[in-house]
Coordinates of C-alpha atoms in Angstrom, one line a residue:
G6 CA -62.2 12.6 47.2
G7 CA -59.7 14.2 49.6
F8 CA -60.6 11.8 52.4
T9 CA -59.9 8.8 50.1
L10 CA -56.6 10.2 49.0
A11 CA -55.5 10.9 52.6
T12 CA -56.4 7.4 53.7
Q13 CA -54.8 5.7 50.7
G14 CA -51.4 7.3 51.4
R15 CA -50.5 7.5 47.7
F16 CA -48.9 10.9 48.1
K17 CA -48.7 13.8 50.5
V18 CA -48.1 17.5 50.3
G19 CA -44.6 18.2 48.9
D20 CA -44.4 14.9 46.9
C21 CA -43.5 14.9 43.2
V22 CA -46.0 12.6 41.4
T23 CA -46.1 11.5 37.8
L24 CA -49.7 10.8 36.5
G25 CA -50.1 8.1 33.9
G26 CA -52.7 8.3 31.2
S27 CA -54.3 11.7 30.5
P28 CA -53.0 14.1 31.5
S29 CA -49.5 12.6 31.6
W30 CA -47.9 15.2 33.9
T31 CA -45.4 15.4 36.7
V32 CA -46.6 17.6 39.4
T33 CA -45.6 18.7 42.9
V34 CA -48.5 18.4 45.4
N35 CA -49.2 21.7 47.1
K36 CA -52.5 21.2 48.9
I37 CA -55.0 18.3 49.1
G38 CA -58.5 19.5 49.4
F39 CA -61.9 17.7 49.7
I40 CA -62.7 18.1 46.0
S41 CA -59.4 18.9 44.3
T42 CA -55.7 18.8 44.8
Q43 CA -53.6 21.9 44.1
C44 CA -50.4 21.2 42.3
T45 CA -47.6 22.8 40.3
Q46 CA -46.7 21.2 36.9
F47 CA -43.0 20.3 37.2
E48 CA -42.1 20.9 33.5
F49 CA -43.7 24.3 33.2
G50 CA -44.0 25.6 36.8
Q51 CA -47.7 26.3 36.2
P52 CA -50.2 25.9 39.0
C53 CA -53.0 23.4 38.3
S54 CA -56.0 21.9 40.1
L55 CA -56.7 18.2 39.7
P56 CA -60.0 16.7 40.6
N57 CA -59.6 14.2 43.5
S58 CA -62.0 11.8 41.7
M59 CA -59.4 11.6 38.9
L60 CA -56.5 11.2 41.2
V61 CA -58.2 8.3 43.1
R62 CA -58.6 6.4 39.8
A63 CA -55.4 7.5 38.1
A64 CA -52.3 5.4 37.6
L65 CA -49.6 7.3 39.2
Q66 CA -46.0 7.0 40.4
N67 CA -44.8 8.8 43.5
D68 CA -41.4 10.0 42.3
S69 CA -40.6 11.2 45.8
K70 CA -40.3 7.5 46.9
L71 CA -37.9 6.7 44.1
R72 CA -34.2 6.3 44.9
T73 CA -33.1 6.5 41.3
R74 CA -34.6 7.9 38.1
R75 CA -34.1 6.4 34.7
V76 CA -32.8 8.8 32.0
P77 CA -33.0 7.5 28.4
L78 CA -30.9 9.6 26.1
N79 CA -31.8 9.3 22.5
L80 CA -29.9 10.5 19.4
V81 CA -30.5 10.1 15.7
V82 CA -27.4 10.2 13.5
D83 CA -27.1 10.6 9.7
G84 CA -28.1 7.3 8.0
D85 CA -25.2 7.7 5.5
T86 CA -22.6 7.4 8.4
P87 CA -19.9 4.8 7.5
A88 CA -20.1 1.6 9.5
A89 CA -16.7 2.1 11.1
K90 CA -17.8 5.4 12.6
L91 CA -21.1 3.8 13.7
A92 CA -19.1 1.0 15.4
A93 CA -17.0 3.5 17.4
L94 CA -19.9 5.9 18.2
P95 CA -21.4 4.1 21.3
V96 CA -18.1 4.3 23.3
A97 CA -17.6 8.0 22.1
L98 CA -21.1 8.8 23.3
K99 CA -20.7 7.2 26.7
D100 CA -17.3 8.7 27.3
A101 CA -18.6 12.2 26.3
V102 CA -21.6 11.9 28.6
K103 CA -19.3 10.8 31.5
E104 CA -17.0 13.7 30.8
A105 CA -19.8 16.2 30.7
L106 CA -21.4 15.0 33.9
H107 CA -18.1 15.0 35.7
E108 CA -17.2 18.5 34.6
A109 CA -20.6 19.7 35.8
S110 CA -20.2 17.8 39.1
L111 CA -23.3 15.7 38.3
D112 CA -21.6 12.3 38.0
E113 CA -22.1 11.1 41.6
G114 CA -24.7 8.4 41.8
V115 CA -25.0 7.9 38.0
E116 CA -25.2 4.3 36.7
Y117 CA -24.7 3.5 33.0
V118 CA -27.4 0.9 32.3
N119 CA -26.1 0.0 28.9
E120 CA -22.6 -0.6 30.4
A121 CA -24.1 -3.0 32.9
N122 CA -25.5 -5.0 30.0
G123 CA -22.1 -5.1 28.2
Q124 CA -22.7 -2.1 25.9
A125 CA -21.7 1.5 25.8
A126 CA -24.9 2.6 24.0
D127 CA -27.4 0.7 22.0
L128 CA -28.2 1.0 18.3
V129 CA -32.0 1.0 18.6
D130 CA -33.2 1.5 15.0
A131 CA -31.2 1.4 11.8
A132 CA -34.3 2.0 9.7
H133 CA -35.5 5.2 11.5
P134 CA -36.8 7.7 8.9
A135 CA -34.5 10.4 10.1
G136 CA -31.4 8.3 10.4
I137 CA -29.9 5.8 12.8
H138 CA -31.2 5.9 16.3
F139 CA -28.9 5.3 19.3
Q140 CA -29.9 5.2 23.0
L141 CA -27.8 5.5 26.1
V142 CA -29.6 4.9 29.4
I143 CA -28.4 6.2 32.8
N144 CA -30.0 5.9 36.2
V145 CA -29.6 8.9 38.5
A146 CA -29.6 8.7 42.3
L147 CA -32.1 11.3 43.6
Q148 CA -32.7 12.7 47.0
S149 CA -36.4 13.2 47.9
N150 CA -38.2 14.8 45.0
D151 CA -35.2 16.6 43.3
M152 CA -36.6 16.4 39.8
A153 CA -34.6 19.5 38.9
K154 CA -31.4 17.4 39.3
W155 CA -32.9 14.8 37.0
L156 CA -33.5 17.5 34.4
R157 CA -30.0 19.0 34.8
V158 CA -28.4 15.6 34.4
R159 CA -30.5 14.9 31.3
S160 CA -29.6 18.3 29.7
V161 CA -25.9 18.0 30.5
A162 CA -25.8 14.4 29.3
L163 CA -27.6 15.3 26.0
I164 CA -25.1 18.1 25.3
G165 CA -22.3 15.6 26.1
M166 CA -23.8 13.2 23.5
L167 CA -23.8 15.9 20.9
N168 CA -20.2 16.8 21.7
G169 CA -19.2 13.1 21.5
M170 CA -21.0 12.8 18.1
E171 CA -19.2 16.0 16.9
R172 CA -15.8 14.7 18.0
A173 CA -16.5 11.4 16.3
G174 CA -17.2 13.2 13.0
V175 CA -20.8 12.1 12.9
K176 CA -23.6 14.3 11.7
R177 CA -27.1 14.4 13.2
G178 CA -30.0 12.7 11.5
K179 CA -32.4 14.6 9.3
V180 CA -35.2 16.6 10.9
A181 CA -38.6 15.4 9.7
H182 CA -40.7 18.3 8.4
A183 CA -44.5 18.3 8.4
H184 CA -46.1 19.1 5.1

Protein backbone atom coordinates (compact mmCIF):
# COMPACT_ATOMS: atom_id res chain seq x y z
CA GLY A 1 0.00 0.00 0.00
CA GLY A 2 1.45 3.27 1.22
CA PHE A 3 5.00 1.90 1.59
CA THR A 4 4.96 0.67 -2.02
CA LEU A 5 3.71 4.04 -3.26
CA ALA A 6 6.39 5.87 -1.29
CA THR A 7 9.19 3.69 -2.66
CA GLN A 8 7.92 3.76 -6.27
CA GLY A 9 8.10 7.55 -6.39
CA ARG A 10 5.16 7.81 -8.79
CA PHE A 11 3.85 10.87 -6.97
CA LYS A 12 4.19 12.85 -3.76
CA VAL A 13 1.96 15.07 -1.63
CA GLY A 14 0.98 18.16 -3.63
CA ASP A 15 1.27 16.47 -7.04
CA CYS A 16 -1.55 16.61 -9.56
CA VAL A 17 -2.14 13.11 -10.95
CA THR A 18 -4.45 11.86 -13.71
CA LEU A 19 -5.65 8.30 -13.19
CA GLY A 20 -6.26 6.19 -16.28
CA GLY A 21 -8.99 3.58 -16.40
CA SER A 22 -11.73 3.71 -13.81
CA PRO A 23 -12.09 6.17 -12.19
CA SER A 24 -10.61 8.50 -14.81
CA TRP A 25 -10.00 11.45 -12.50
CA THR A 26 -7.43 14.16 -12.07
CA VAL A 27 -6.65 14.60 -8.40
CA THR A 28 -4.32 16.57 -6.16
CA VAL A 29 -2.60 14.31 -3.61
CA ASN A 30 -3.13 15.60 -0.06
CA LYS A 31 -1.87 12.73 2.13
CA ILE A 32 -0.47 9.27 1.47
CA GLY A 33 -1.49 6.81 4.19
CA PHE A 34 -0.78 3.10 4.68
CA ILE A 35 -4.13 1.94 3.29
CA SER A 36 -5.43 4.88 1.26
CA THR A 37 -4.40 8.21 -0.25
CA GLN A 38 -6.41 11.34 0.48
CA CYS A 39 -6.93 13.53 -2.57
CA THR A 40 -9.04 16.35 -3.96
CA GLN A 41 -10.74 15.85 -7.33
CA PHE A 42 -9.45 18.61 -9.56
CA GLU A 43 -12.58 19.08 -11.67
CA PHE A 44 -15.03 19.27 -8.76
CA GLY A 45 -12.92 20.18 -5.73
CA GLN A 46 -14.38 17.21 -3.85
CA PRO A 47 -12.24 15.33 -1.34
CA CYS A 48 -11.80 11.63 -2.08
CA SER A 49 -9.99 8.66 -0.65
CA LEU A 50 -8.36 6.24 -3.09
CA PRO A 51 -7.21 2.76 -2.00
CA ASN A 52 -3.44 2.43 -2.30
CA SER A 53 -3.91 -1.07 -3.74
CA MET A 54 -5.69 0.57 -6.71
CA LEU A 55 -3.06 3.32 -7.06
CA VAL A 56 -0.21 0.80 -7.13
CA ARG A 57 -1.83 -0.98 -10.11
CA ALA A 58 -3.40 2.05 -11.85
CA ALA A 59 -2.12 3.59 -15.04
CA LEU A 60 -1.45 7.16 -14.05
CA GLN A 61 0.22 10.29 -15.28
CA ASN A 62 1.90 12.68 -12.89
CA ASP A 63 0.80 15.99 -14.38
CA SER A 64 3.11 17.86 -12.01
CA LYS A 65 6.05 16.54 -14.04
CA LEU A 66 4.67 17.80 -17.36
CA ARG A 67 6.14 20.94 -18.89
CA THR A 68 3.23 21.36 -21.32
CA ARG A 69 -0.35 20.18 -21.44
CA ARG A 70 -2.21 19.35 -24.64
CA VAL A 71 -5.53 21.20 -25.05
CA PRO A 72 -7.74 19.82 -27.84
CA LEU A 73 -10.47 22.31 -28.78
CA ASN A 74 -13.40 20.75 -30.60
CA LEU A 75 -16.20 22.47 -32.44
CA VAL A 76 -19.08 21.16 -34.54
CA VAL A 77 -20.52 23.51 -37.15
CA ASP A 78 -23.70 23.33 -39.18
CA GLY A 79 -23.43 20.66 -41.88
CA ASP A 80 -25.16 22.98 -44.38
CA THR A 81 -22.33 25.54 -44.21
CA PRO A 82 -21.14 26.48 -47.73
CA ALA A 83 -17.73 25.12 -48.73
CA ALA A 84 -16.22 28.62 -49.09
CA LYS A 85 -17.05 29.42 -45.46
CA LEU A 86 -15.72 26.03 -44.33
CA ALA A 87 -12.44 26.67 -46.18
CA ALA A 88 -11.95 30.01 -44.40
CA LEU A 89 -13.02 28.73 -40.97
CA PRO A 90 -9.75 27.12 -39.74
CA VAL A 91 -7.82 30.40 -40.02
CA ALA A 92 -10.73 32.35 -38.46
CA LEU A 93 -10.81 29.92 -35.52
CA LYS A 94 -7.05 30.03 -34.93
CA ASP A 95 -6.95 33.84 -35.18
CA ALA A 96 -9.89 34.20 -32.78
CA VAL A 97 -8.26 31.85 -30.24
CA LYS A 98 -4.95 33.76 -30.46
CA GLU A 99 -6.80 37.06 -29.96
CA ALA A 100 -8.83 35.77 -27.00
CA LEU A 101 -5.78 34.31 -25.25
CA HIS A 102 -3.78 37.49 -25.86
CA GLU A 103 -6.56 39.71 -24.48
CA ALA A 104 -6.74 37.50 -21.36
CA SER A 105 -2.91 37.56 -21.00
CA LEU A 106 -2.86 33.77 -21.35
CA ASP A 107 -0.93 33.53 -24.63
CA GLU A 108 2.57 33.13 -23.18
CA GLY A 109 3.87 29.60 -23.69
CA VAL A 110 1.04 28.55 -26.03
CA GLU A 111 2.01 26.48 -29.09
CA TYR A 112 -0.46 25.90 -31.92
CA VAL A 113 0.03 22.24 -32.82
CA ASN A 114 -2.03 22.33 -36.02
CA GLU A 115 0.03 25.31 -37.22
CA ALA A 116 3.24 23.35 -36.69
CA ASN A 117 1.73 20.74 -39.03
CA GLY A 118 0.90 23.33 -41.72
CA GLN A 119 -2.76 23.77 -40.72
CA ALA A 120 -4.71 26.42 -38.82
CA ALA A 121 -7.24 23.86 -37.54
CA ASP A 122 -8.21 20.41 -38.78
CA LEU A 123 -11.51 19.31 -40.26
CA VAL A 124 -11.86 16.05 -38.34
CA ASP A 125 -15.20 14.63 -39.45
CA ALA A 126 -17.47 15.85 -42.24
CA ALA A 127 -20.00 13.07 -41.53
CA HIS A 128 -20.53 13.83 -37.82
CA PRO A 129 -24.25 13.40 -36.96
CA ALA A 130 -24.45 16.92 -35.51
CA GLY A 131 -22.55 18.66 -38.33
CA ILE A 132 -18.93 19.16 -39.37
CA HIS A 133 -16.31 18.61 -36.66
CA PHE A 134 -13.23 20.85 -36.45
CA GLN A 135 -10.35 20.56 -34.00
CA LEU A 136 -7.69 23.07 -33.02
CA VAL A 137 -4.96 21.73 -30.72
CA ILE A 138 -2.73 23.87 -28.53
CA ASN A 139 -0.02 23.00 -26.03
CA VAL A 140 0.12 25.15 -22.90
CA ALA A 141 3.30 25.59 -20.88
CA LEU A 142 2.57 24.86 -17.24
CA GLN A 143 4.45 25.56 -14.09
CA SER A 144 4.30 22.83 -11.43
CA ASN A 145 0.72 21.54 -11.17
CA ASP A 146 -1.16 24.62 -12.36
CA MET A 147 -4.16 22.75 -13.75
CA ALA A 148 -6.26 25.85 -13.08
CA LYS A 149 -4.27 27.66 -15.80
CA TRP A 150 -4.95 24.80 -18.20
CA LEU A 151 -8.69 25.08 -17.51
CA ARG A 152 -8.63 28.90 -17.90
CA VAL A 153 -6.77 28.62 -21.21
CA ARG A 154 -9.21 25.99 -22.45
CA SER A 155 -12.27 28.07 -21.49
CA VAL A 156 -10.94 31.30 -23.01
CA ALA A 157 -9.84 29.45 -26.17
CA LEU A 158 -13.25 27.79 -26.60
CA ILE A 159 -15.02 31.13 -26.25
CA GLY A 160 -12.54 32.52 -28.78
CA MET A 161 -13.46 29.71 -31.19
CA LEU A 162 -17.16 30.51 -30.78
CA ASN A 163 -16.43 34.18 -31.46
CA GLY A 164 -14.41 33.27 -34.56
CA MET A 165 -17.23 31.08 -35.81
CA GLU A 166 -19.75 33.86 -35.23
CA ARG A 167 -17.56 36.43 -37.06
CA ALA A 168 -17.19 34.00 -39.98
CA GLY A 169 -20.98 33.73 -40.18
CA VAL A 170 -21.01 30.02 -39.38
CA LYS A 171 -23.66 28.42 -37.17
CA ARG A 172 -23.03 25.73 -34.57
CA GLY A 173 -23.92 22.14 -35.35
CA LYS A 174 -27.15 20.59 -34.21
CA VAL A 175 -27.40 19.37 -30.64
CA ALA A 176 -28.25 15.70 -30.44
CA HIS A 177 -31.28 15.02 -28.24
CA ALA A 178 -31.81 11.74 -26.42
CA HIS A 179 -35.19 10.14 -27.03
